[in-house]
PDB file of C-alpha atoms in Angstrom:
ATOM      1  CA  UNK O 946     -69.138   0.333 195.840  1.00  0.00           C
ATOM      2  CA  UNK O 947     -68.719   3.727 196.677  1.00  0.00           C
ATOM      3  CA  UNK O 948     -71.274   6.405 195.028  1.00  0.00           C
ATOM      4  CA  UNK O 949     -69.749   9.011 193.308  1.00  0.00           C
ATOM      5  CA  UNK O 950     -70.941  11.547 196.299  1.00  0.00           C
ATOM      6  CA  UNK O 951     -69.088   9.350 198.711  1.00  0.00           C
ATOM      7  CA  UNK O 952     -66.404   8.707 196.985  1.00  0.00           C
ATOM      8  CA  UNK O 953     -65.954  12.739 196.504  1.00  0.00           C
ATOM      9  CA  UNK O 954     -66.555  13.502 200.143  1.00  0.00           C
ATOM     10  CA  UNK O 955     -64.096  11.039 201.083  1.00  0.00           C
ATOM     11  CA  UNK O 956     -61.649  12.849 198.476  1.00  0.00           C
ATOM     12  CA  UNK O 957     -62.614  16.056 200.025  1.00  0.00           C
ATOM     13  CA  UNK O 958     -61.924  15.245 203.341  1.00  0.00           C
ATOM     14  CA  UNK O 959     -58.822  13.319 202.490  1.00  0.00           C
ATOM     15  CA  UNK O 960     -57.612  16.665 200.451  1.00  0.00           C
ATOM     16  CA  UNK O 961     -58.574  19.008 203.884  1.00  0.00           C
ATOM     17  CA  UNK O 962     -56.303  16.056 205.554  1.00  0.00           C
ATOM     18  CA  UNK O 963     -53.557  16.677 202.399  1.00  0.00           C
ATOM     19  CA  UNK O 964     -51.850  19.032 203.797  1.00  0.00           C
ATOM     20  CA  UNK O 965     -51.337  18.583 207.231  1.00  0.00           C
ATOM     21  CA  UNK O 966     -50.465  15.194 206.681  1.00  0.00           C
ATOM     22  CA  UNK O 967     -48.085  16.067 203.593  1.00  0.00           C
ATOM     23  CA  UNK O 968     -46.415  18.714 206.086  1.00  0.00           C
ATOM     24  CA  UNK O 969     -46.010  15.382 209.761  1.00  0.00           C
ATOM     25  CA  UNK O 970     -44.442  12.772 206.936  1.00  0.00           C
ATOM     26  CA  UNK O 971     -42.165  15.901 205.231  1.00  0.00           C
ATOM     27  CA  UNK O 972     -41.487  16.799 209.160  1.00  0.00           C
ATOM     28  CA  UNK O 973     -40.319  12.792 210.003  1.00  0.00           C
ATOM     29  CA  UNK O 974     -43.981  11.436 210.610  1.00  0.00           C
ATOM     30  CA  UNK O 975     -43.229   6.947 209.357  1.00  0.00           C
ATOM     31  CA  UNK O 976     -46.851   6.240 207.492  1.00  0.00           C
ATOM     32  CA  UNK O 977     -45.986   3.269 209.099  1.00  0.00           C
ATOM     33  CA  UNK O 978     -45.626   3.999 212.927  1.00  0.00           C
ATOM     34  CA  UNK O 979     -47.556   2.523 214.892  1.00  0.00           C
ATOM     35  CA  UNK O 980     -49.625   2.431 218.106  1.00  0.00           C
ATOM     36  CA  UNK O 981     -49.065  -0.590 221.812  1.00  0.00           C
ATOM     37  CA  UNK O 982     -52.347  -2.317 219.539  1.00  0.00           C
ATOM     38  CA  UNK O 983     -49.852  -2.872 216.406  1.00  0.00           C
ATOM     39  CA  UNK O 984     -52.091  -0.406 214.162  1.00  0.00           C
ATOM     40  CA  UNK O 985     -50.953   2.488 211.617  1.00  0.00           C
ATOM     41  CA  UNK O 986     -52.936   4.459 209.491  1.00  0.00           C
ATOM     42  CA  UNK O 987     -53.688   1.798 206.969  1.00  0.00           C
ATOM     43  CA  UNK O 988     -56.041   0.273 209.777  1.00  0.00           C
ATOM     44  CA  UNK O 989     -57.923   3.224 210.504  1.00  0.00           C
ATOM     45  CA  UNK O 990     -58.616   4.303 206.901  1.00  0.00           C
ATOM     46  CA  UNK O 991     -59.800   0.334 206.094  1.00  0.00           C
ATOM     47  CA  UNK O 992     -62.130   0.596 209.290  1.00  0.00           C
ATOM     48  CA  UNK O 993     -63.569   3.394 208.062  1.00  0.00           C
ATOM     49  CA  UNK O 994     -63.695   2.634 204.476  1.00  0.00           C
ATOM     50  CA  UNK O 995     -61.612   5.284 203.599  1.00  0.00           C
ATOM     51  CA  UNK O 996     -60.726   3.947 199.738  1.00  0.00           C
ATOM     52  CA  UNK O 997     -59.410   7.342 198.571  1.00  0.00           C
ATOM     53  CA  UNK O 998     -57.183   7.311 202.531  1.00  0.00           C
ATOM     54  CA  UNK O 999     -55.952   4.239 202.014  1.00  0.00           C
ATOM     55  CA  UNK O1000     -55.244   4.786 199.084  1.00  0.00           C
ATOM     56  CA  UNK O1001     -53.081   7.469 199.429  1.00  0.00           C
ATOM     57  CA  UNK O1002     -51.044   5.599 202.420  1.00  0.00           C
ATOM     58  CA  UNK O1003     -50.728   2.254 199.678  1.00  0.00           C
ATOM     59  CA  UNK O1004     -49.109   5.349 196.615  1.00  0.00           C
ATOM     60  CA  UNK O1005     -46.624   6.664 199.757  1.00  0.00           C
ATOM     61  CA  UNK O1006     -44.943   3.290 200.405  1.00  0.00           C
ATOM     62  CA  UNK O1007     -46.720   2.249 204.569  1.00  0.00           C
ATOM     63  CA  UNK O1008     -45.629  -1.223 204.725  1.00  0.00           C
ATOM     64  CA  UNK O1009     -49.441  -3.066 203.609  1.00  0.00           C
ATOM     65  CA  UNK O1010     -48.446  -5.824 205.705  1.00  0.00           C
ATOM     66  CA  UNK O1011     -47.622  -4.877 208.877  1.00  0.00           C
ATOM     67  CA  UNK O1012     -49.316  -6.605 211.208  1.00  0.00           C
ATOM     68  CA  UNK O1013     -51.265  -6.121 215.010  1.00  0.00           C
ATOM     69  CA  UNK O1014     -49.864  -7.819 218.222  1.00  0.00           C
ATOM     70  CA  UNK O1015     -52.595 -10.562 216.937  1.00  0.00           C
ATOM     71  CA  UNK O1016     -50.975 -10.855 214.114  1.00  0.00           C
ATOM     72  CA  UNK O1017     -53.943  -8.958 212.182  1.00  0.00           C
ATOM     73  CA  UNK O1018     -53.142  -7.869 208.761  1.00  0.00           C
ATOM     74  CA  UNK O1019     -55.111  -4.226 206.361  1.00  0.00           C
ATOM     75  CA  UNK O1020     -56.668  -7.310 204.554  1.00  0.00           C
ATOM     76  CA  UNK O1021     -58.014  -8.909 207.140  1.00  0.00           C
ATOM     77  CA  UNK O1022     -59.233  -5.836 208.971  1.00  0.00           C
ATOM     78  CA  UNK O1023     -61.327  -5.021 205.770  1.00  0.00           C
ATOM     79  CA  UNK O1024     -62.295  -8.503 206.215  1.00  0.00           C
ATOM     80  CA  UNK O1025     -63.925  -8.122 209.134  1.00  0.00           C
ATOM     81  CA  UNK O1026     -64.855  -4.407 208.465  1.00  0.00           C
ATOM     82  CA  UNK O1027     -67.218  -5.765 205.451  1.00  0.00           C
ATOM     83  CA  UNK O1028     -65.402  -2.596 203.477  1.00  0.00           C
ATOM     84  CA  UNK O1029     -65.728  -4.850 200.190  1.00  0.00           C
ATOM     85  CA  UNK O1030     -63.911  -0.404 198.448  1.00  0.00           C
ATOM     86  CA  UNK O1031     -60.387  -1.827 200.643  1.00  0.00           C
ATOM     87  CA  UNK O1032     -60.330  -5.706 200.378  1.00  0.00           C
ATOM     88  CA  UNK O1033     -60.300  -4.758 196.225  1.00  0.00           C
ATOM     89  CA  UNK O1034     -57.848  -1.964 196.430  1.00  0.00           C
ATOM     90  CA  UNK O1035     -55.702  -4.529 199.130  1.00  0.00           C
ATOM     91  CA  UNK O1036     -55.940  -6.580 196.730  1.00  0.00           C
ATOM     92  CA  UNK O1037     -54.536  -4.629 193.809  1.00  0.00           C
ATOM     93  CA  UNK O1038     -51.628  -3.444 195.723  1.00  0.00           C
ATOM     94  CA  UNK O1039     -50.818  -6.878 196.123  1.00  0.00           C
ATOM     95  CA  UNK O1040     -51.723  -7.598 199.666  1.00  0.00           C
ATOM     96  CA  UNK O1041     -50.672 -11.279 200.100  1.00  0.00           C
ATOM     97  CA  UNK O1042     -54.002 -13.540 200.702  1.00  0.00           C
ATOM     98  CA  UNK O1043     -52.707 -16.815 202.937  1.00  0.00           C
ATOM     99  CA  UNK O1044     -50.744 -14.717 205.652  1.00  0.00           C
ATOM    100  CA  UNK O1045     -52.735 -16.458 209.457  1.00  0.00           C
ATOM    101  CA  UNK O1046     -53.096 -14.241 212.271  1.00  0.00           C
ATOM    102  CA  UNK O1047     -52.012 -15.956 215.530  1.00  0.00           C
ATOM    103  CA  UNK O1048     -55.108 -17.670 215.611  1.00  0.00           C
ATOM    104  CA  UNK O1049     -54.475 -19.565 212.159  1.00  0.00           C
ATOM    105  CA  UNK O1050     -57.591 -17.644 210.672  1.00  0.00           C
ATOM    106  CA  UNK O1051     -56.640 -15.333 206.803  1.00  0.00           C
ATOM    107  CA  UNK O1052     -58.717 -12.856 205.649  1.00  0.00           C
ATOM    108  CA  UNK O1053     -60.715 -15.514 203.629  1.00  0.00           C
ATOM    109  CA  UNK O1054     -62.060 -16.714 206.637  1.00  0.00           C
ATOM    110  CA  UNK O1055     -62.336 -13.325 208.961  1.00  0.00           C
ATOM    111  CA  UNK O1056     -64.146 -12.488 205.757  1.00  0.00           C
ATOM    112  CA  UNK O1057     -66.206 -16.165 206.106  1.00  0.00           C
ATOM    113  CA  UNK O1058     -67.072 -15.592 209.722  1.00  0.00           C
ATOM    114  CA  UNK O1059     -68.802 -12.054 208.258  1.00  0.00           C
ATOM    115  CA  UNK O1060     -71.092 -13.842 205.887  1.00  0.00           C
ATOM    116  CA  UNK O1061     -70.712 -10.810 203.449  1.00  0.00           C
ATOM    117  CA  UNK O1062     -70.478 -12.279 200.287  1.00  0.00           C
ATOM    118  CA  UNK O1063     -69.057  -9.790 198.587  1.00  0.00           C
ATOM    119  CA  UNK O1064     -65.909  -9.766 200.618  1.00  0.00           C
ATOM    120  CA  UNK O1065     -66.050 -13.697 200.535  1.00  0.00           C
ATOM    121  CA  UNK O1066     -65.801 -13.510 196.781  1.00  0.00           C
ATOM    122  CA  UNK O1067     -63.495 -11.402 195.972  1.00  0.00           C
ATOM    123  CA  UNK O1068     -61.148 -12.988 198.481  1.00  0.00           C
ATOM    124  CA  UNK O1069     -61.764 -16.659 196.886  1.00  0.00           C
ATOM    125  CA  UNK O1070     -60.995 -15.156 193.645  1.00  0.00           C
ATOM    126  CA  UNK O1071     -57.470 -13.454 195.087  1.00  0.00           C
ATOM    127  CA  UNK O1072     -56.327 -16.706 197.430  1.00  0.00           C
ATOM    128  CA  UNK O1073     -56.683 -18.750 193.788  1.00  0.00           C
ATOM    129  CA  UNK O1074     -54.673 -16.621 191.962  1.00  0.00           C
ATOM    130  CA  UNK O1075     -52.246 -16.017 194.468  1.00  0.00           C
ATOM    131  CA  UNK O1076     -49.707 -19.132 195.387  1.00  0.00           C
ATOM    132  CA  UNK O1077     -49.980 -19.837 199.077  1.00  0.00           C
ATOM    133  CA  UNK O1078     -46.487 -19.826 200.329  1.00  0.00           C
ATOM    134  CA  UNK O1079     -44.753 -23.959 200.527  1.00  0.00           C
ATOM    135  CA  UNK O1080     -43.009 -22.547 204.280  1.00  0.00           C
ATOM    136  CA  UNK O1081     -44.788 -21.423 206.793  1.00  0.00           C
ATOM    137  CA  UNK O1082     -43.388 -18.101 206.619  1.00  0.00           C
ATOM    138  CA  UNK O1083     -46.528 -17.011 206.150  1.00  0.00           C
ATOM    139  CA  UNK O1084     -47.580 -16.901 209.330  1.00  0.00           C
ATOM    140  CA  UNK O1085     -46.983 -13.608 211.420  1.00  0.00           C
TER     141      UNK O1085
END
């Protein structure tokens, strides 16, 4: 987990950025805007390991299931980048554990590839709790 000092720093940075973000959203900016690769602000927060920003985006109803051109979700990115706190935030927000990218890989598969036992453990527990859809709609 992020230390108290790190979390405080993240909150400070977010508070500096938040008024700007609020103005952008107030003028119609979409938190789910995708770049050419299909990435959104959520992917940036996850890649940076910024749990506070991620939580803020989720509070603003961003789509945590939006995917990149390769079918990767924010949860998969959190697993790939070994961002334990972000994995926990996304799981708690209801991210689909069994969703697959274009190669049939799930977040747990990505986590196992990193050998980060903490991320793997969180995703295994979540996978056991979240029923896998019967239809192939868990794919992109």
